[in-house]
Amino acid sequence: MRRGSIASLLGIGIVSGGIAAAVALAIPWLPVSASKEAGRIDFVFWFVVTICIVIFAIVSAAILYSVVVFRAAPDDDSDGPPIHGHTGLEIAWTIVPTILVTAIGIVSAIVLSQDDAIAKNAMNVNVTAQQFEWTFSYPEAHNLTSATLMLPRGRETVLHMQSRDVIHAFFVPEFRENEDIVPGLTTTLNVTPTRDGTYPVICNELCGLGHSTMRSTVTVMEPAAFDKWLKGQSKAVTSPSAATAGAAVFKNNGCAACHTLTAAKATGKVGPDLDKLPAEAQQAKQPLASFVRTSITDPNAYIQPGFPKNVMPQTFGKAIPKQQLDALVTYLINSSK
Amino acid sequence: MTAATLDPHEHHLTPSVRRGPVRRLLLGPGFIRAGWMFCLFGAIGFGLVVGFRWWGGWQPLFDMTPITLVSLLVAGPLGFLAGIGAFDYWTRYAIGSPTRPEDHSGHGARTWHDYFRVNTDHKVIGVQYLVTTIFFFIAGGFLAMLVRVQLARPGNHFFDPQTYNGLFSVHASLMIFLFVIPAFAGLANFVVPLMLGAPDMAFPRLNALSFWLLPIAGIMMLSSFLVPGGAFACGWTGYAPLCSTHQPLGAIFFNQGVQWAGASSIMTALNFLVTIITMRAPGLTFWRLPLLVWANFTTSLLVVIATPFIAGSQFFSMFDHVMHTAFFDPNNGGYPLGYQHIFWFYSHPAVYIMMLPGFGIMSEVISVFSRKPIFGYRLMALSLMAIVVLGFSVWAHHMFTSGMSSWLRVPMMVTTLLIAVPTGIKIFSWIATMWEGKLHFNTPMLFALGFLSMFVIGGLSGVMLGAVPIDIHVTDTYFIVAHLHYVLFGGSVFTIFAGIYYWFPKMTGRMYDERLGKLHFWLTFVGFNLTFFPMHLLGTEGMPRRVADYAPKFADLNMFISLASFGLGASVLVFLYNMITSWKNGPIAPANPWRALTLEWQVSSPPPIFNFDEIPQVVGSPYEYGVPGAQHAILAPSPTHAVEEVAAP
């Protein structure tokens, strides 16, 4: 009887562990891994999942076995044997889980310290989050800004992240990386991309009404292609042709997220329609050129009727270099005519 | 002056009451007086704010934010409490009117009307708690259904963003502050004094006040949908500065609602502590206490120590909103992470506040329906204490990616992982309690087994989240939503159902319908797993929580979850139908239908108005099933006889 019960208990344990393992292995639980850090995090993930499957198998085997074997007959009013405890067993199920969680803790701490280490040749990128858009800038490339993140493959990147209003979070599932961006602090995140492709950048901390739309993308590319992109962008924004430079500045600063401008194929509806700039300047009783410039550097100076105050960030005046601002103003004036 | 020298009629009827039915209706404690006193106090609050603003020359004179706060959210509710009669005895005592400590006019329920007034009987208060919390459970569940409507397909626009964010924020707040925490308080209110062999709680009037704070908090949170600008929409965590400076007026309805619910919670916990320490029957030592009493003792410790922290966090947040202080406003020197530290210093222990009473219910139900003593009783009690102590050292595991000092992550991870050990001890001990027992699968036992299996999954995903590298990937995704529902629904809600079915005969004097109870269990169990298990996958794949829209690749799973959740919602209707019809027409319950040994089953169902005719003498453990001749307590014979005398007016 005793040997038989151990055998059937083992049987149920193997079956339920097998089902759990099949669920774990057959379903693609994690998105593709696109960074060095992701590889290590996935290792911790599967290490812990394995321990969890074993424990789940033991517990569910014991529960199922009890339910089937110890079910009382409907008319059985007798009591079970008065077992009050078993010191050895109680010590065992205190010690074994302690060892297991200690192992998990050690593995996690090692991975954490590896992921936190910063390589010497790391590239820096500044990330600015605000309701509800992302701006990325490259301090080692004259603070070139971009509305999407471009990264070279194989080189560690340190993101220095700041928020202009509330708490946001930078989350790229394919990188397995996530960190809050807290107003008043600069938080950092290390990423070493290992796989070319374009992945979503998700704001992962509830930041207000547009939270679900606060998305951008990160594109990982060959280092050579990245250098080419960087050069091309620097060239575009400093191009003597105001049309080229202005269009690049418009794109890189994410203006299209909120504004409509036919020339840039922008269709945003949050802010005023930039195709109608001349008419709006007339309403504001200002000359067009200074109206456009002021509206970028000090957006609260004049608010177009029907739009709320304090929505457009008031930091573009500082963030955009003068030369690029000039190009942007010229571009907007020419495009809106 | 002694009580005996006074005519009893002097004291449970106020002087005004004797002057005729109209005055009695208007001036006697009750809903009518509560109504006009709410208006009166609200008007006084309004006058105070406007008066001060006029005196100080502040413009605009009628600023809706402070007026709403003072008049509607503070003064009005105080007026309601005064009107309903929660302060009557203390007021009379304070102004020197004659009072009688042994005034029992407000004690016990003789008709259903007695459930709708300030009542000092812990059994009535327990039922008041449970009915109220089930109301808010249904309201919160309805909000969750609306969330699932929005999420059924990507690109849905049933609700505008403010309303949608309000839906999940109010859903969580109601479920936590108005259902799980107070539902356990309600069950314990009914059961704990009985288990102790006590006639009532230590402070019955405080107990009544604790209950009446609750509907105030719930209505406040629900009514924030009616406020111009919309409901509070920053999640139940109310992170600053989003909630403190970037939200419409509705946010302070949350701030204040939490204060009322928190005050109720603290007062109840103090009451439990004093009751459990001082009112145990002779012979009922701590090592003879039923584990439900242990669970509520430890829970009350958590509540008393931790709840003032959430009160602090909500006061600061509300000050930032209303008075433009800058506790959490970084532009003026505030520190947003400060909010999170204070908030989680309560809200992590709150997870155990929502878990430990359930552990207590589990121990009662599993032992009784396995017909065996609890396995490892002392270790079970000690592991509760271990959870209390460790529970205060893990709060920052909610903040691994918050930008806090990175060194803090590893120690918080270690304590978080360690807390799995006492929790594991409990699970293993329950299984060992069932081992070789005589298992009876009545509805309470089914819910207990459902809890056991679901809570293991929730606990294991909790261990995964405790490991910082995994948490970095899945934090704030649907993995968290899955985990917290496995713990709070698969855990707390299943134990609440187990407790309600288990003590239903004792509370109502009638049996519930066993077939409907089992149907309810299976619908809940299946619906729950179909709804929440796929959320693990959504989370690891990278779908963030608290979003109104999502990437098209998540569409199929979300549609599946939404459909399953409607089924889960419908299962509650079976529960309601069973409760209502059984309460009205169910078969009369015997005193001890489960053949349990704890004291509440040794008196009639429902128990006599003061529980025990004579204080019982406890002589042994409450779990001695299978031990020949073992007794938990010796009670005076013929319990029904003396009851009539007490009940007579």
XYZ file of N, CA, C and O in Angstrom, chain B residues 513-634:
488
model
N -27.690 26.621 -0.379
C -27.935 25.511 -1.307
C -26.588 24.960 -1.773
O -25.837 25.627 -2.482
N -26.301 23.718 -1.378
C -24.994 23.122 -1.660
C -24.741 22.980 -3.163
O -23.634 23.218 -3.647
N -25.798 22.636 -3.926
C -25.598 22.444 -5.365
C -25.238 23.757 -6.036
O -24.329 23.820 -6.863
N -25.959 24.826 -5.669
C -25.636 26.133 -6.245
C -24.249 26.590 -5.798
O -23.506 27.208 -6.560
N -23.892 26.255 -4.554
C -22.575 26.628 -4.057
C -21.478 25.977 -4.886
O -20.504 26.626 -5.271
N -21.668 24.691 -5.207
C -20.666 23.995 -6.011
C -20.623 24.542 -7.433
O -19.546 24.709 -8.015
N -21.827 24.841 -7.963
C -21.866 25.449 -9.300
C -21.094 26.771 -9.293
O -20.283 27.053 -10.187
N -21.356 27.574 -8.261
C -20.652 28.851 -8.138
C -19.152 28.623 -8.108
O -18.390 29.312 -8.789
N -18.714 27.622 -7.330
C -17.269 27.375 -7.253
C -16.692 27.052 -8.619
O -15.701 27.636 -9.053
N -17.323 26.099 -9.325
C -16.720 25.661 -10.596
C -16.721 26.778 -11.620
O -15.757 26.948 -12.370
N -17.829 27.552 -11.678
C -17.855 28.673 -12.622
C -16.745 29.670 -12.301
O -16.046 30.162 -13.184
N -16.576 29.959 -10.991
C -15.559 30.927 -10.586
C -14.169 30.395 -10.897
O -13.323 31.096 -11.457
N -13.940 29.133 -10.539
C -12.611 28.540 -10.705
C -12.195 28.513 -12.175
O -11.108 28.951 -12.545
N -13.096 28.041 -13.024
C -12.769 27.957 -14.454
C -12.675 29.361 -15.056
O -11.701 29.695 -15.745
N -13.694 30.194 -14.774
C -13.690 31.552 -15.321
C -12.456 32.330 -14.882
O -11.841 33.048 -15.673
N -12.082 32.144 -13.634
C -10.918 32.856 -13.106
C -9.649 32.481 -13.872
O -8.889 33.332 -14.310
N -9.439 31.172 -14.051
C -8.212 30.744 -14.732
C -8.198 31.140 -16.197
O -7.160 31.549 -16.722
N -9.361 31.037 -16.857
C -9.395 31.434 -18.266
C -9.143 32.931 -18.406
O -8.549 33.389 -19.375
N -9.611 33.712 -17.416
C -9.424 35.154 -17.509
C -7.982 35.547 -17.216
O -7.373 36.318 -17.958
N -7.428 35.014 -16.151
C -6.175 35.596 -15.678
C -4.929 34.826 -16.110
O -3.858 35.410 -16.172
N -5.047 33.510 -16.402
C -3.805 32.830 -16.773
C -3.191 33.376 -18.057
O -1.981 33.624 -18.106
N -3.979 33.640 -19.115
C -3.362 34.161 -20.347
C -2.668 35.519 -20.147
O -1.827 35.889 -20.951
N -3.034 36.233 -19.069
C -2.400 37.540 -18.852
C -0.911 37.397 -18.567
O -0.141 38.312 -18.849
N -0.494 36.251 -18.009
C 0.941 36.033 -17.824
C 1.663 36.178 -19.159
O 2.697 36.829 -19.267
N 1.072 35.543 -20.183
C 1.700 35.535 -21.503
C 1.730 36.946 -22.088
O 2.759 37.388 -22.616
N 0.588 37.659 -21.980
C 0.567 39.038 -22.479
C 1.699 39.842 -21.851
O 2.360 40.634 -22.513
N 1.911 39.616 -20.561
C 2.920 40.398 -19.837
C 4.329 40.066 -20.269
O 5.117 40.966 -20.570
N 4.661 38.789 -20.322
C 6.039 38.466 -20.710
C 6.292 38.879 -22.149
O 7.414 39.202 -22.516
N 5.221 38.890 -22.981
C 5.401 39.349 -24.354
C 5.551 40.866 -24.440
O 5.926 41.391 -25.482
N 5.227 41.576 -23.362
C 5.484 43.018 -23.340
C 4.273 43.908 -23.466
O 4.390 45.055 -23.885
N 3.068 43.429 -23.105
C 1.919 44.341 -23.119
C 1.850 45.078 -21.790
O 1.709 44.467 -20.741
N 1.979 46.416 -21.819
C 1.958 47.154 -20.556
C 0.573 47.145 -19.925
O -0.427 46.985 -20.613
N 0.524 47.301 -18.603
C -0.764 47.423 -17.928
C -1.235 48.870 -18.016
O -0.494 49.753 -18.446
N -2.489 49.096 -17.615
C -3.059 50.442 -17.542
C -3.043 51.171 -18.889
O -2.789 52.363 -18.941
N -3.256 50.431 -19.971
C -3.362 51.075 -21.277
C -4.766 50.859 -21.822
O -5.412 49.854 -21.526
N -5.234 51.837 -22.623
C -6.557 51.744 -23.217
C -6.488 51.071 -24.579
O -7.507 50.738 -25.163
N -5.296 50.873 -25.090
C -5.122 50.327 -26.432
C -3.808 49.547 -26.460
O -2.966 49.734 -25.584
N -3.658 48.659 -27.428
C -2.470 47.808 -27.434
C -2.161 47.390 -28.859
O -2.959 47.581 -29.784
N -0.979 46.771 -29.028
C -0.532 46.359 -30.357
C -1.437 45.260 -30.898
O -1.910 44.407 -30.148
N -1.687 45.267 -32.236
C -2.613 44.285 -32.828
C -2.217 42.834 -32.552
O -3.085 41.955 -32.519
N -0.923 42.566 -32.288
C -0.537 41.168 -32.086
C -1.134 40.578 -30.798
O -1.151 39.367 -30.627
N -1.623 41.448 -29.889
C -2.224 40.942 -28.653
C -3.742 40.775 -28.775
O -4.420 40.484 -27.793
N -4.286 40.993 -29.990
C -5.741 41.091 -30.138
C -6.466 39.803 -29.735
O -7.424 39.847 -28.965
N -6.002 38.655 -30.229
C -6.744 37.405 -29.994
C -6.840 37.075 -28.501
O -7.907 36.770 -27.987
N -5.692 37.156 -27.825
C -5.693 36.832 -26.404
C -6.595 37.775 -25.623
O -7.309 37.354 -24.706
N -6.579 39.051 -25.975
C -7.396 40.011 -25.237
C -8.880 39.743 -25.443
O -9.666 39.860 -24.498
N -9.255 39.384 -26.673
C -10.655 39.051 -26.915
C -11.053 37.835 -26.072
O -12.098 37.821 -25.422
N -10.171 36.835 -26.045
C -10.430 35.631 -25.242
C -10.611 35.996 -23.770
O -11.564 35.564 -23.109
N -9.683 36.836 -23.256
C -9.742 37.231 -21.845
C -11.043 37.971 -21.553
O -11.696 37.735 -20.535
N -11.425 38.871 -22.460
C -12.649 39.643 -22.230
C -13.855 38.715 -22.145
O -14.683 38.840 -21.240
N -13.947 37.767 -23.093
C -15.091 36.849 -23.071
C -15.092 36.030 -21.773
O -16.131 35.884 -21.127
N -13.896 35.519 -21.389
C -13.822 34.725 -20.159
C -14.213 35.568 -18.948
O -14.888 35.090 -18.034
N -13.815 36.845 -18.962
C -14.100 37.685 -17.794
C -15.603 37.924 -17.647
O -16.102 38.040 -16.536
N -16.324 37.985 -18.790
C -17.783 38.157 -18.667
C -18.396 36.912 -18.022
O -19.325 37.010 -17.226
N -17.851 35.737 -18.361
C -18.314 34.505 -17.710
C -18.038 34.536 -16.217
O -18.891 34.182 -15.400
N -16.838 34.984 -15.878
C -16.470 35.090 -14.462
C -17.411 36.047 -13.745
O -17.868 35.775 -12.627
N -17.727 37.165 -14.402
C -18.654 38.131 -13.817
C -20.013 37.497 -13.580
O -20.638 37.690 -12.538
N -20.467 36.702 -14.569
C -21.793 36.089 -14.441
C -21.845 35.098 -13.275
O -22.901 34.891 -12.679
N -20.700 34.487 -12.928
C -20.717 33.493 -11.853
C -21.135 34.116 -10.523
O -21.664 33.428 -9.654
N -20.909 35.430 -10.378
C -21.288 36.093 -9.132
C -22.811 36.075 -8.955
O -23.318 36.063 -7.836
N -23.545 36.051 -10.099
C -25.003 36.045 -10.006
C -25.495 34.774 -9.310
O -26.450 34.813 -8.531
N -24.819 33.653 -9.580
C -25.184 32.395 -8.916
C -25.020 32.544 -7.407
O -25.878 32.143 -6.618
N -23.892 33.142 -7.025
C -23.612 33.370 -5.598
C -24.712 34.224 -4.967
O -25.279 33.870 -3.918
N -25.039 35.342 -5.642
C -26.047 36.247 -5.081
C -27.388 35.542 -4.922
O -28.046 35.653 -3.884
N -27.790 34.815 -5.988
C -29.068 34.122 -5.949
C -29.104 33.134 -4.779
O -30.068 33.094 -4.004
N -28.012 32.394 -4.633
C -27.928 31.411 -3.553
C -28.038 32.095 -2.188
O -28.789 31.666 -1.309
N -27.289 33.176 -2.010
C -27.278 33.871 -0.722
C -28.665 34.407 -0.383
O -29.183 34.227 0.719
N -29.287 35.077 -1.359
C -30.559 35.749 -1.074
C -31.660 34.719 -0.816
O -32.374 34.791 0.193
N -31.788 33.706 -1.699
C -32.872 32.737 -1.504
C -32.630 31.882 -0.264
O -33.571 31.572 0.467
N -31.363 31.523 -0.012
C -31.108 30.687 1.163
C -31.352 31.452 2.453
O -31.831 30.898 3.439
N -31.004 32.726 2.452
C -31.206 33.528 3.657
C -32.695 33.620 3.983
O -33.119 33.596 5.131
N -33.520 33.729 2.877
C -34.958 33.843 3.090
C -35.607 32.490 3.392
O -36.373 32.358 4.342
N -35.275 31.484 2.566
C -36.052 30.243 2.617
C -35.220 28.982 2.835
O -35.739 27.887 2.704
N -33.913 29.131 3.085
C -33.084 27.939 3.227
C -33.527 27.082 4.390
O -34.241 27.552 5.292
N -33.150 25.793 4.397
C -33.485 24.943 5.540
C -32.822 25.463 6.817
O -31.715 26.008 6.763
N -33.506 25.321 7.927
C -32.985 25.810 9.210
C -31.671 25.094 9.534
O -31.561 23.878 9.400
N -30.671 25.885 9.945
C -29.359 25.307 10.203
C -29.276 24.804 11.629
O -29.761 25.454 12.556
N -28.663 23.641 11.831
C -28.381 23.212 13.200
C -27.264 24.069 13.792
O -26.639 24.871 13.080
N -27.007 23.898 15.087
C -25.977 24.715 15.733
C -24.605 24.434 15.138
O -23.797 25.331 14.961
N -24.372 23.165 14.787
C -23.011 22.810 14.386
C -23.023 21.892 13.167
O -22.700 20.709 13.258
N -23.401 22.434 11.986
C -23.559 21.557 10.815
C -22.254 20.917 10.367
O -22.273 19.876 9.709
N -21.138 21.519 10.674
C -19.856 20.975 10.182
C -19.165 20.109 11.243
O -18.036 19.698 11.047
N -19.790 19.920 12.379
C -19.183 19.160 13.469
C -17.800 19.722 13.823
O -16.807 19.009 13.929
N -17.742 21.046 13.953
C -16.471 21.718 14.261
C -16.326 21.865 15.767
O -17.304 21.790 16.508
N -15.097 22.073 16.222
C -14.845 22.151 17.663
C -14.754 23.582 18.188
O -14.887 23.812 19.377
N -14.482 24.552 17.303
C -14.297 25.921 17.793
C -15.582 26.443 18.417
O -16.675 25.959 18.129
N -15.418 27.470 19.271
C -16.516 27.871 20.161
C -17.753 28.384 19.442
O -18.865 28.212 19.920
N -17.570 29.047 18.268
C -18.760 29.645 17.647
C -19.775 28.583 17.264
O -20.965 28.864 17.141
N -19.343 27.326 17.069
C -20.269 26.266 16.667
C -20.924 25.607 17.875
O -21.749 24.719 17.721
N -20.523 25.995 19.088
C -21.098 25.361 20.277
C -22.330 26.112 20.774
O -22.948 25.722 21.750
N -22.678 27.234 20.114
C -23.897 27.954 20.483
C -24.873 27.850 19.320
O -24.517 27.380 18.241
N -26.102 28.335 19.540
C -27.140 28.159 18.524
C -26.799 28.947 17.264
O -25.957 29.823 17.253
N -27.494 28.617 16.146
C -27.340 29.351 14.890
C -28.634 30.085 14.599
O -29.646 29.429 14.413
N -28.682 31.412 14.521
C -27.612 32.339 14.903
C -27.423 32.349 16.412
O -28.325 31.964 17.150
N -26.281 32.829 16.863
C -25.977 32.764 18.303
C -26.888 33.671 19.113
O -27.469 34.615 18.583
N -27.028 33.386 20.403
C -27.802 34.263 21.293
C -27.234 35.677 21.275
O -26.081 35.881 20.884
N -28.043 36.628 21.749
C -27.684 38.030 21.547
C -26.374 38.396 22.239
O -25.622 39.229 21.740
N -26.069 37.760 23.374
C -24.764 38.011 23.999
C -23.875 36.773 23.941
O -23.008 36.559 24.801
N -24.097 35.951 22.924
C -23.230 34.838 22.552
C -23.251 33.650 23.510
O -23.580 32.549 23.121
N -22.870 33.894 24.757
C -22.759 32.768 25.693
C -23.528 33.118 26.957
O -23.444 34.243 27.445
N -24.296 32.147 27.469
C -25.013 32.392 28.724
C -24.028 32.472 29.855
O -24.160 33.278 30.768
N -23.040 31.594 29.794
C -21.964 31.661 30.774
C -20.663 31.607 30.013
O -20.570 30.932 28.983
N -19.687 32.303 30.508
C -18.401 32.300 29.826
C -17.868 30.870 29.802
O -17.791 30.223 30.846
N -17.542 30.354 28.622
C -17.060 28.970 28.566
C -15.670 28.829 29.183
O -14.912 29.801 29.269
N -15.377 27.607 29.583
C -14.053 27.289 30.133
C -13.298 26.482 29.070
O -13.729 25.398 28.695
N -12.193 27.032 28.576
C -11.448 26.348 27.526
C -10.470 25.379 28.166
O -9.769 25.721 29.124
N -10.454 24.151 27.633
C -9.620 23.134 28.254
C -8.628 22.507 27.292
O -7.822 21.677 27.691
N -8.661 22.884 26.014
C -7.734 22.225 25.090
C -7.655 22.928 23.758
O -8.245 24.004 23.556
N -6.956 22.287 22.850
C -6.769 22.853 21.517
C -8.089 22.835 20.740
O -8.940 21.982 20.983
N -8.285 23.755 19.784
C -9.534 23.760 19.012
C -9.536 22.783 17.853
O -10.496 22.760 17.097
N -8.464 22.015 17.665
C -8.393 21.174 16.457
C -8.209 19.697 16.766
O -7.594 18.989 15.992
N -8.741 19.229 17.890
C -8.440 17.854 18.292
C -9.348 16.827 17.607
O -9.923 15.965 18.265
N -9.440 16.893 16.278
C -10.258 15.907 15.569
C -9.556 14.562 15.615
O -8.351 14.473 15.399
N -10.308 13.531 15.901
C -9.735 12.193 15.928
C -9.115 11.816 17.248
O -8.700 10.682 17.429
N -9.029 12.777 18.183
C -8.481 12.450 19.503
C -9.647 12.035 20.386
O -10.545 12.833 20.641
N -9.677 10.786 20.848
C -10.833 10.328 21.624
C -11.009 11.148 22.898
O -10.045 11.359 23.646
N -12.220 11.622 23.113
C -12.552 12.318 24.357
C -11.997 13.723 24.475
O -12.153 14.351 25.521
N -11.346 14.227 23.441
C -10.760 15.564 23.548
C -11.854 16.622 23.506
O -12.861 16.484 22.819
N -11.656 17.700 24.280
C -12.617 18.790 24.282
C -11.886 20.108 24.132
O -10.777 20.273 24.651
N -12.492 21.041 23.407
C -11.905 22.373 23.301
C -12.364 23.227 24.482
O -11.565 23.916 25.093
N -13.653 23.133 24.801
C -14.177 23.978 25.873
C -15.358 23.302 26.533
O -16.014 22.444 25.945
N -15.613 23.723 27.761
C -16.785 23.235 28.487
C -17.776 24.388 28.573
O -17.441 25.478 29.051
